[in-house]
CSV table of C-alpha atoms in Angstrom, one decimal:
chain,number,residue,atom,x,y,z
Z,1,UNK,CA,-55.2,-37.8,-123.7
Z,2,UNK,CA,-57.5,-35.0,-122.4
Z,3,UNK,CA,-60.6,-36.1,-120.5
Z,4,UNK,CA,-63.8,-35.8,-122.5
Z,5,UNK,CA,-66.9,-34.9,-120.5
Z,6,UNK,CA,-69.2,-34.3,-123.5
Z,7,UNK,CA,-69.5,-36.7,-126.5
Z,8,UNK,CA,-71.6,-35.4,-129.4
Z,9,UNK,CA,-72.0,-36.5,-133.0
Z,10,UNK,CA,-74.9,-36.0,-135.5
Z,11,UNK,CA,-77.7,-35.5,-133.0
Z,12,UNK,CA,-76.4,-38.0,-130.5
Z,13,UNK,CA,-75.3,-36.8,-127.1
Z,14,UNK,CA,-73.6,-38.5,-124.2
Z,15,UNK,CA,-72.1,-37.0,-121.0
Z,16,UNK,CA,-69.8,-38.4,-118.4
Z,17,UNK,CA,-71.8,-38.8,-115.3
Z,18,UNK,CA,-69.8,-36.7,-112.8
Z,19,UNK,CA,-71.8,-37.9,-109.8
Z,20,UNK,CA,-70.1,-41.3,-110.2
Z,21,UNK,CA,-66.5,-40.0,-110.4
Z,22,UNK,CA,-63.9,-40.9,-109.4
Z,23,UNK,CA,-65.2,-44.5,-108.6
Z,24,UNK,CA,-66.8,-45.1,-112.0
Z,25,UNK,CA,-66.4,-43.5,-115.5
Z,26,UNK,CA,-69.7,-43.9,-117.2
Z,27,UNK,CA,-71.3,-42.1,-120.1
Z,28,UNK,CA,-75.0,-41.6,-120.1
Z,29,UNK,CA,-77.2,-40.7,-123.0
Z,30,UNK,CA,-79.1,-37.3,-123.2
Z,31,UNK,CA,-82.1,-38.1,-125.3
Z,32,UNK,CA,-83.6,-34.6,-125.3
Z,33,UNK,CA,-84.4,-31.5,-123.3
Z,34,UNK,CA,-85.8,-33.2,-120.3
Z,35,UNK,CA,-82.7,-35.3,-119.9
Z,36,UNK,CA,-80.6,-32.2,-120.4
Z,37,UNK,CA,-82.4,-30.3,-117.7
Z,38,UNK,CA,-82.2,-33.2,-115.3
Z,39,UNK,CA,-78.5,-33.8,-115.9
Z,40,UNK,CA,-77.7,-30.1,-115.2
Z,41,UNK,CA,-80.0,-29.9,-112.2
Z,42,UNK,CA,-78.7,-33.1,-110.6
Z,43,UNK,CA,-75.1,-32.0,-111.4
Z,44,UNK,CA,-74.3,-35.0,-113.5
Z,45,UNK,CA,-72.8,-32.3,-115.7
Z,46,UNK,CA,-71.6,-29.1,-114.1
Z,47,UNK,CA,-69.3,-26.1,-114.7
Z,48,UNK,CA,-70.8,-23.0,-116.3
Z,49,UNK,CA,-69.4,-23.6,-119.9
Z,50,UNK,CA,-70.4,-27.3,-119.9
Z,51,UNK,CA,-73.9,-26.5,-118.6
Z,52,UNK,CA,-74.5,-24.1,-121.5
Z,53,UNK,CA,-73.2,-26.5,-124.1
Z,54,UNK,CA,-75.0,-29.6,-122.8
Z,55,UNK,CA,-78.2,-27.6,-122.4
Z,56,UNK,CA,-78.1,-26.3,-126.0
Z,57,UNK,CA,-77.0,-29.7,-127.4
Z,58,UNK,CA,-80.0,-31.3,-125.6
Z,59,UNK,CA,-82.2,-29.0,-127.7
Z,60,UNK,CA,-80.4,-30.1,-130.8
Z,61,UNK,CA,-81.1,-33.7,-129.9
Z,62,UNK,CA,-84.7,-32.8,-129.3
Z,63,UNK,CA,-85.3,-31.3,-132.7
Z,64,UNK,CA,-82.8,-33.2,-134.8
Z,65,UNK,CA,-85.1,-35.8,-136.3
Z,66,UNK,CA,-88.4,-33.9,-136.0
Z,67,UNK,CA,-90.3,-32.4,-138.9
Z,68,UNK,CA,-92.1,-29.0,-138.5
Z,69,UNK,CA,-94.9,-27.7,-140.7
Z,70,UNK,CA,-94.0,-24.0,-140.2
Z,71,UNK,CA,-91.1,-21.9,-139.1
Z,72,UNK,CA,-93.3,-20.4,-136.4
Z,73,UNK,CA,-94.0,-23.9,-134.9
Z,74,UNK,CA,-90.3,-24.6,-134.8
Z,75,UNK,CA,-89.5,-21.2,-133.3
Z,76,UNK,CA,-92.2,-21.7,-130.6
Z,77,UNK,CA,-90.9,-25.1,-129.6
Z,78,UNK,CA,-87.3,-23.8,-129.5
Z,79,UNK,CA,-88.3,-20.9,-127.3
Z,80,UNK,CA,-90.2,-23.0,-124.9
Z,81,UNK,CA,-87.4,-25.5,-124.5
Z,82,UNK,CA,-84.8,-22.8,-123.9
Z,83,UNK,CA,-86.9,-21.1,-121.3
Z,84,UNK,CA,-87.3,-24.5,-119.5
Z,85,UNK,CA,-83.6,-25.3,-119.7
Z,86,UNK,CA,-82.5,-22.0,-118.2
Z,87,UNK,CA,-84.4,-22.9,-115.0
Z,88,UNK,CA,-82.1,-25.9,-114.4
Z,89,UNK,CA,-79.3,-23.9,-112.6
Z,90,UNK,CA,-80.0,-20.1,-112.4
Z,91,UNK,CA,-76.7,-18.8,-111.1
Z,92,UNK,CA,-74.6,-19.8,-114.1
Z,93,UNK,CA,-75.2,-17.1,-116.7
Z,94,UNK,CA,-73.6,-19.0,-119.6
Z,95,UNK,CA,-76.7,-21.1,-120.4
Z,96,UNK,CA,-79.0,-18.0,-120.3
Z,97,UNK,CA,-76.7,-16.1,-122.6
Z,98,UNK,CA,-76.4,-19.0,-125.0
Z,99,UNK,CA,-80.2,-19.4,-125.0
Z,100,UNK,CA,-80.5,-15.7,-125.7
Z,101,UNK,CA,-78.1,-16.0,-128.7
Z,102,UNK,CA,-80.1,-18.9,-130.1
Z,103,UNK,CA,-83.4,-17.0,-129.6
Z,104,UNK,CA,-81.9,-14.1,-131.5
Z,105,UNK,CA,-80.8,-16.3,-134.3
Z,106,UNK,CA,-84.3,-17.9,-134.5
Z,107,UNK,CA,-86.0,-14.5,-134.7
Z,108,UNK,CA,-83.7,-13.5,-137.5
Z,109,UNK,CA,-84.3,-16.7,-139.5
Z,110,UNK,CA,-88.0,-16.4,-138.8
Z,111,UNK,CA,-88.1,-13.0,-140.4
Z,112,UNK,CA,-86.1,-14.1,-143.4
Z,113,UNK,CA,-88.6,-15.3,-146.0
Z,114,UNK,CA,-85.9,-17.0,-148.1
Z,115,UNK,CA,-85.2,-19.5,-145.4
Z,116,UNK,CA,-87.2,-22.7,-145.4
Z,117,UNK,CA,-88.3,-24.6,-142.2
Z,118,UNK,CA,-85.6,-27.2,-142.7
Z,119,UNK,CA,-83.0,-24.5,-143.5
Z,120,UNK,CA,-83.9,-22.7,-140.3
Z,121,UNK,CA,-83.6,-25.9,-138.2
Z,122,UNK,CA,-80.2,-26.7,-139.8
Z,123,UNK,CA,-78.9,-23.2,-139.2
Z,124,UNK,CA,-79.8,-23.5,-135.5
Z,125,UNK,CA,-78.2,-26.9,-135.1
Z,126,UNK,CA,-75.1,-25.8,-136.9
Z,127,UNK,CA,-74.7,-22.7,-134.6
Z,128,UNK,CA,-75.1,-24.8,-131.4
Z,129,UNK,CA,-72.7,-27.5,-132.6
Z,130,UNK,CA,-70.1,-24.7,-133.1
Z,131,UNK,CA,-70.4,-23.8,-129.4
Z,132,UNK,CA,-68.6,-27.1,-128.6
Z,133,UNK,CA,-65.8,-26.3,-130.9
Z,134,UNK,CA,-65.4,-22.7,-129.9
Z,135,UNK,CA,-65.3,-23.5,-126.2
Z,136,UNK,CA,-62.2,-25.6,-126.6
Z,137,UNK,CA,-60.4,-22.9,-128.5
Z,138,UNK,CA,-61.5,-20.3,-126.0
Z,139,UNK,CA,-60.2,-22.4,-123.2
Z,140,UNK,CA,-56.8,-22.8,-124.9
Z,141,UNK,CA,-56.6,-19.0,-125.2
Z,142,UNK,CA,-57.6,-18.5,-121.5
Z,143,UNK,CA,-54.9,-21.0,-120.5
Z,144,UNK,CA,-52.2,-19.2,-122.6
Z,145,UNK,CA,-53.3,-15.7,-121.4
Z,146,UNK,CA,-53.2,-16.8,-117.8
Z,147,UNK,CA,-49.9,-18.5,-118.1
Z,148,UNK,CA,-48.4,-15.5,-119.8
Z,149,UNK,CA,-49.3,-13.3,-116.8
Z,150,UNK,CA,-48.3,-15.8,-114.1
Z,151,UNK,CA,-44.8,-16.7,-115.6
Z,152,UNK,CA,-43.9,-13.1,-116.6
Z,153,UNK,CA,-40.6,-12.2,-115.0
Z,154,UNK,CA,-40.4,-15.5,-113.2
Z,155,UNK,CA,-37.4,-17.8,-113.6
Z,156,UNK,CA,-38.6,-20.7,-111.4
Z,157,UNK,CA,-41.5,-23.2,-111.3
Z,158,UNK,CA,-44.7,-22.0,-109.6
Z,159,UNK,CA,-46.9,-23.3,-106.7
Z,160,UNK,CA,-50.6,-22.7,-107.5
Z,161,UNK,CA,-53.9,-23.2,-105.7
Z,162,UNK,CA,-57.3,-23.8,-107.2
Z,163,UNK,CA,-60.8,-24.4,-106.0
Z,164,UNK,CA,-63.7,-26.5,-107.2
Z,165,UNK,CA,-63.4,-28.0,-110.7
Z,166,UNK,CA,-62.6,-25.9,-113.8
Z,167,UNK,CA,-61.1,-28.4,-116.1
Z,168,UNK,CA,-62.1,-30.7,-118.9
Z,169,UNK,CA,-65.0,-31.9,-116.8
Z,170,UNK,CA,-66.4,-28.4,-116.5
Z,171,UNK,CA,-66.0,-27.4,-120.1
Z,172,UNK,CA,-65.9,-28.8,-123.6
Z,173,UNK,CA,-62.2,-29.5,-122.9
Z,174,UNK,CA,-58.9,-28.3,-121.4
Z,175,UNK,CA,-60.6,-26.0,-118.9
Z,176,UNK,CA,-60.5,-22.4,-117.6
Z,177,UNK,CA,-58.6,-22.1,-114.3
Z,178,UNK,CA,-57.3,-25.6,-114.6
Z,179,UNK,CA,-56.5,-24.7,-118.3
Z,180,UNK,CA,-54.2,-22.0,-117.0
Z,181,UNK,CA,-52.5,-24.5,-114.7
Z,182,UNK,CA,-52.2,-26.9,-117.6
Z,183,UNK,CA,-50.7,-24.2,-119.8
Z,184,UNK,CA,-48.1,-23.3,-117.0
Z,185,UNK,CA,-47.2,-27.0,-116.8
Z,186,UNK,CA,-46.8,-27.3,-120.6
Z,187,UNK,CA,-44.1,-24.6,-120.2
Z,188,UNK,CA,-42.3,-26.7,-117.5
Z,189,UNK,CA,-43.0,-24.0,-115.0
Z,190,UNK,CA,-45.4,-25.8,-112.6
Z,191,UNK,CA,-43.8,-27.0,-109.4
Z,192,UNK,CA,-47.0,-28.0,-107.6
Z,193,UNK,CA,-50.7,-27.4,-107.6
Z,194,UNK,CA,-52.9,-27.6,-104.5
Z,195,UNK,CA,-56.6,-28.2,-104.9
Z,196,UNK,CA,-59.3,-27.9,-102.3
Z,197,UNK,CA,-61.9,-30.6,-101.6
Z,198,UNK,CA,-64.7,-28.1,-102.2
Z,199,UNK,CA,-67.3,-29.1,-99.7
Z,200,UNK,CA,-70.1,-30.0,-99.5
Z,201,UNK,CA,-70.2,-31.6,-103.0
Z,202,UNK,CA,-66.5,-32.4,-103.2
Z,203,UNK,CA,-65.9,-31.3,-106.8
Z,204,UNK,CA,-62.3,-30.7,-106.0
Z,205,UNK,CA,-61.7,-34.0,-104.3
Z,206,UNK,CA,-63.7,-36.0,-106.8
Z,207,UNK,CA,-63.2,-34.2,-110.0
Z,208,UNK,CA,-60.1,-31.8,-110.0
Z,209,UNK,CA,-58.0,-34.4,-108.2
Z,210,UNK,CA,-59.2,-37.0,-110.8
Z,211,UNK,CA,-58.0,-34.7,-113.6
Z,212,UNK,CA,-54.7,-33.9,-112.0
Z,213,UNK,CA,-54.0,-37.5,-111.4
Z,214,UNK,CA,-55.0,-38.3,-115.0
Z,215,UNK,CA,-52.6,-35.6,-116.3
Z,216,UNK,CA,-49.9,-36.7,-113.9
Z,217,UNK,CA,-49.5,-33.2,-112.6
Z,218,UNK,CA,-47.7,-32.7,-109.2
Z,219,UNK,CA,-50.6,-32.1,-106.9
Z,220,UNK,CA,-51.9,-32.2,-103.3
Z,221,UNK,CA,-55.4,-32.2,-102.0
Z,222,UNK,CA,-56.3,-30.0,-99.0
Z,223,UNK,CA,-59.5,-29.4,-97.1
Z,224,UNK,CA,-61.3,-26.1,-97.6
Z,225,UNK,CA,-60.5,-25.1,-94.0
Z,226,UNK,CA,-56.7,-25.5,-94.6
Z,227,UNK,CA,-56.3,-22.6,-97.1
Z,228,UNK,CA,-55.2,-20.0,-94.5
Z,229,UNK,CA,-52.7,-22.4,-93.0
Z,230,UNK,CA,-51.4,-23.3,-96.5
Z,231,UNK,CA,-50.8,-19.7,-97.4
Z,232,UNK,CA,-49.2,-19.0,-94.1
Z,233,UNK,CA,-46.8,-22.0,-94.1
Z,234,UNK,CA,-45.9,-22.4,-97.8
Z,235,UNK,CA,-45.1,-20.0,-100.6
Z,236,UNK,CA,-48.1,-20.0,-102.9
Z,237,UNK,CA,-47.6,-17.9,-106.0
Z,238,UNK,CA,-51.2,-17.4,-107.1
Z,239,UNK,CA,-54.7,-18.7,-106.6
Z,240,UNK,CA,-56.7,-19.3,-109.8
Z,241,UNK,CA,-60.5,-20.1,-109.7
Z,242,UNK,CA,-63.3,-20.2,-112.2
Z,243,UNK,CA,-66.6,-18.2,-112.3
Z,244,UNK,CA,-70.2,-19.0,-112.9
Z,245,UNK,CA,-71.2,-15.3,-113.3
Z,246,UNK,CA,-69.2,-12.1,-113.4
Z,247,UNK,CA,-71.1,-8.8,-112.8
Z,248,UNK,CA,-70.3,-5.6,-114.7
Z,249,UNK,CA,-68.2,-4.2,-111.9
Z,250,UNK,CA,-66.1,-7.4,-111.6
Z,251,UNK,CA,-67.9,-9.0,-108.6
Z,252,UNK,CA,-67.7,-12.7,-109.2
Z,253,UNK,CA,-70.0,-15.6,-108.2
Z,254,UNK,CA,-68.2,-18.9,-108.0
Z,255,UNK,CA,-68.4,-22.1,-106.0
Z,256,UNK,CA,-69.0,-21.6,-102.3
Z,257,UNK,CA,-65.8,-21.1,-100.5
Z,258,UNK,CA,-64.2,-18.9,-103.1
Z,259,UNK,CA,-64.9,-15.6,-101.2
Z,260,UNK,CA,-63.1,-16.7,-98.1
Z,261,UNK,CA,-60.1,-17.8,-100.2
Z,262,UNK,CA,-60.0,-14.3,-101.7
Z,263,UNK,CA,-60.0,-12.7,-98.3
Z,264,UNK,CA,-57.2,-14.9,-97.0
Z,265,UNK,CA,-55.2,-14.3,-100.2
Z,266,UNK,CA,-55.5,-10.5,-99.7
Z,267,UNK,CA,-54.2,-10.9,-96.2
Z,268,UNK,CA,-51.2,-12.9,-97.3
Z,269,UNK,CA,-50.5,-10.8,-100.4
Z,270,UNK,CA,-51.2,-13.7,-102.8
Z,271,UNK,CA,-52.5,-12.8,-106.3
Z,272,UNK,CA,-56.1,-14.0,-106.8
Z,273,UNK,CA,-57.2,-14.6,-110.4
Z,274,UNK,CA,-60.5,-15.5,-111.9
Z,275,UNK,CA,-60.4,-17.5,-115.2
Z,276,UNK,CA,-63.6,-17.4,-117.2
Z,277,UNK,CA,-64.8,-17.0,-120.8
Z,278,UNK,CA,-66.6,-13.9,-121.9
Z,279,UNK,CA,-69.9,-15.8,-121.8
Z,280,UNK,CA,-69.6,-15.7,-118.0
Z,281,UNK,CA,-69.6,-11.9,-117.9
Z,282,UNK,CA,-73.1,-10.4,-117.4
Z,283,UNK,CA,-72.9,-6.7,-117.9
Z,284,UNK,CA,-76.7,-6.5,-117.3
Z,285,UNK,CA,-76.0,-7.0,-113.6
Z,286,UNK,CA,-74.5,-4.0,-112.0
Z,287,UNK,CA,-72.8,-5.8,-109.1
Z,288,UNK,CA,-72.7,-9.0,-107.2
Z,289,UNK,CA,-75.6,-8.1,-104.9
Z,290,UNK,CA,-77.9,-8.7,-107.9
Z,291,UNK,CA,-76.6,-12.2,-108.7
Z,292,UNK,CA,-79.2,-14.9,-107.7
Z,293,UNK,CA,-77.5,-17.5,-105.5
Z,294,UNK,CA,-78.8,-21.0,-106.0
Z,295,UNK,CA,-79.5,-23.0,-102.8
Z,296,UNK,CA,-79.1,-26.7,-102.9
Z,297,UNK,CA,-80.9,-29.5,-101.1
Z,298,UNK,CA,-80.0,-30.2,-97.5
Z,299,UNK,CA,-79.0,-33.8,-98.1
Z,300,UNK,CA,-75.9,-32.7,-100.1
Z,301,UNK,CA,-74.6,-31.2,-96.8
Z,302,UNK,CA,-75.8,-33.9,-94.4
Z,303,UNK,CA,-74.9,-37.0,-96.5
Z,304,UNK,CA,-71.9,-38.3,-98.4
Z,305,UNK,CA,-72.5,-41.2,-100.8
Z,306,UNK,CA,-75.9,-41.7,-99.3
Z,307,UNK,CA,-74.5,-42.0,-95.8
Z,308,UNK,CA,-75.7,-39.5,-93.2
Z,309,UNK,CA,-72.8,-37.7,-91.6
Z,310,UNK,CA,-74.7,-35.0,-89.8
Z,311,UNK,CA,-76.9,-35.3,-86.7
Z,312,UNK,CA,-80.6,-36.0,-87.7
Z,313,UNK,CA,-82.8,-32.9,-87.1
Z,314,UNK,CA,-80.1,-30.3,-87.6
Z,315,UNK,CA,-81.1,-27.4,-89.8
Z,316,UNK,CA,-79.0,-26.6,-92.9
Z,317,UNK,CA,-78.1,-23.7,-95.1
Z,318,UNK,CA,-76.5,-24.8,-98.4
Z,319,UNK,CA,-75.8,-22.0,-100.9
Z,320,UNK,CA,-74.0,-23.4,-104.0
Z,321,UNK,CA,-72.1,-20.2,-104.6
Z,322,UNK,CA,-70.7,-17.0,-103.0
Z,323,UNK,CA,-69.8,-13.7,-104.4
Z,324,UNK,CA,-66.2,-12.4,-104.3
Z,325,UNK,CA,-66.0,-8.5,-104.4
Z,326,UNK,CA,-64.1,-7.1,-107.3
Z,327,UNK,CA,-61.5,-5.3,-105.0
Z,328,UNK,CA,-60.2,-8.8,-103.9
Z,329,UNK,CA,-59.6,-9.9,-107.5
Z,330,UNK,CA,-56.2,-9.3,-109.1
Z,331,UNK,CA,-57.3,-9.9,-112.6
Z,332,UNK,CA,-59.9,-11.8,-114.7
Z,333,UNK,CA,-58.4,-14.1,-117.3
Z,334,UNK,CA,-60.4,-14.4,-120.5
Z,335,UNK,CA,-59.9,-15.6,-124.0
Z,336,UNK,CA,-59.4,-11.9,-125.0
Z,337,UNK,CA,-56.7,-11.2,-122.4
Z,338,UNK,CA,-56.3,-10.6,-118.7
Z,339,UNK,CA,-58.5,-7.7,-117.5
Z,340,UNK,CA,-58.9,-5.7,-114.4
Z,341,UNK,CA,-62.4,-6.0,-113.0
Z,342,UNK,CA,-63.0,-2.3,-113.7
Z,343,UNK,CA,-62.3,-2.9,-117.4
Z,344,UNK,CA,-64.9,-5.6,-118.0
Z,345,UNK,CA,-68.0,-3.7,-119.0
Z,346,UNK,CA,-66.2,-1.7,-121.7
Z,347,UNK,CA,-64.4,-4.7,-123.1
Z,348,UNK,CA,-67.6,-6.7,-123.4
Z,349,UNK,CA,-69.3,-3.9,-125.2
Z,350,UNK,CA,-66.4,-3.8,-127.7
Z,351,UNK,CA,-66.6,-7.5,-128.6
């Protein structure tokens, strides 16, 4: 059974608290927008697709049982809530794009005089609920498209490497980069998968390892600093990572540590793929230099499980993401196919 990080039904939302994994599997309620913002900011939910879905569903929970006198009042409240939610984690573009889509829908419904206040609310709720369903189908398509490229012309099982967490815990289900790995495994062509610990927050060691064990996939955990040695000593067929934002030229922001993996992959001639839905592509940003990189609190670097591991008084720099230049990326795996970085902007405009 696939792991379920988001549970939603009829205006009721629960999320699997990923700060407690793997020691404890506990679902916590999200009672509205403030809870949604907090869960995203504290990284109780993480992964760009899941952030967008939980943020928007927290809006649904907020307005689900409320009554509004006018469409304008409803529109104003939705706009204020979405603006607030987008501030929770600025690097991941999926939430901003989803919020823009909802705002666009609200403006259209507001201008339509045949739509009642309740009708407007129900249409917004219906559209957001559909995001959950669509993300799973998109992830399946990403997995299949990625597997098609990886196994093409190959008559033996593959050894793959991934970074951070891009699976069921980062999406509505199945996953992006981990979805590709799952799809390869479903074809009986996965020999082994290596996952990095992903310091300083250990999403790989805590979350990806948890999913790999859950799915009974042949897997090994390595530290982030072992990647070069791994590529040098063992035959790795490809590296597949996720993305929090992809610029128009293909530069990609992903979990810190991704850039150095791409550099090492280039040196060793290992294909380096990014798996992401179209909602992660931001053609409004020309290149990676314009992507805002979130910096996290020092304690995430100096402490593990509340226990200090760094010398008191030391200064810290803790960016959550880095940017991998497009020239280091072999291809970007999306639900619409595998694209070269230079093809992104045109493909997005065609959607």
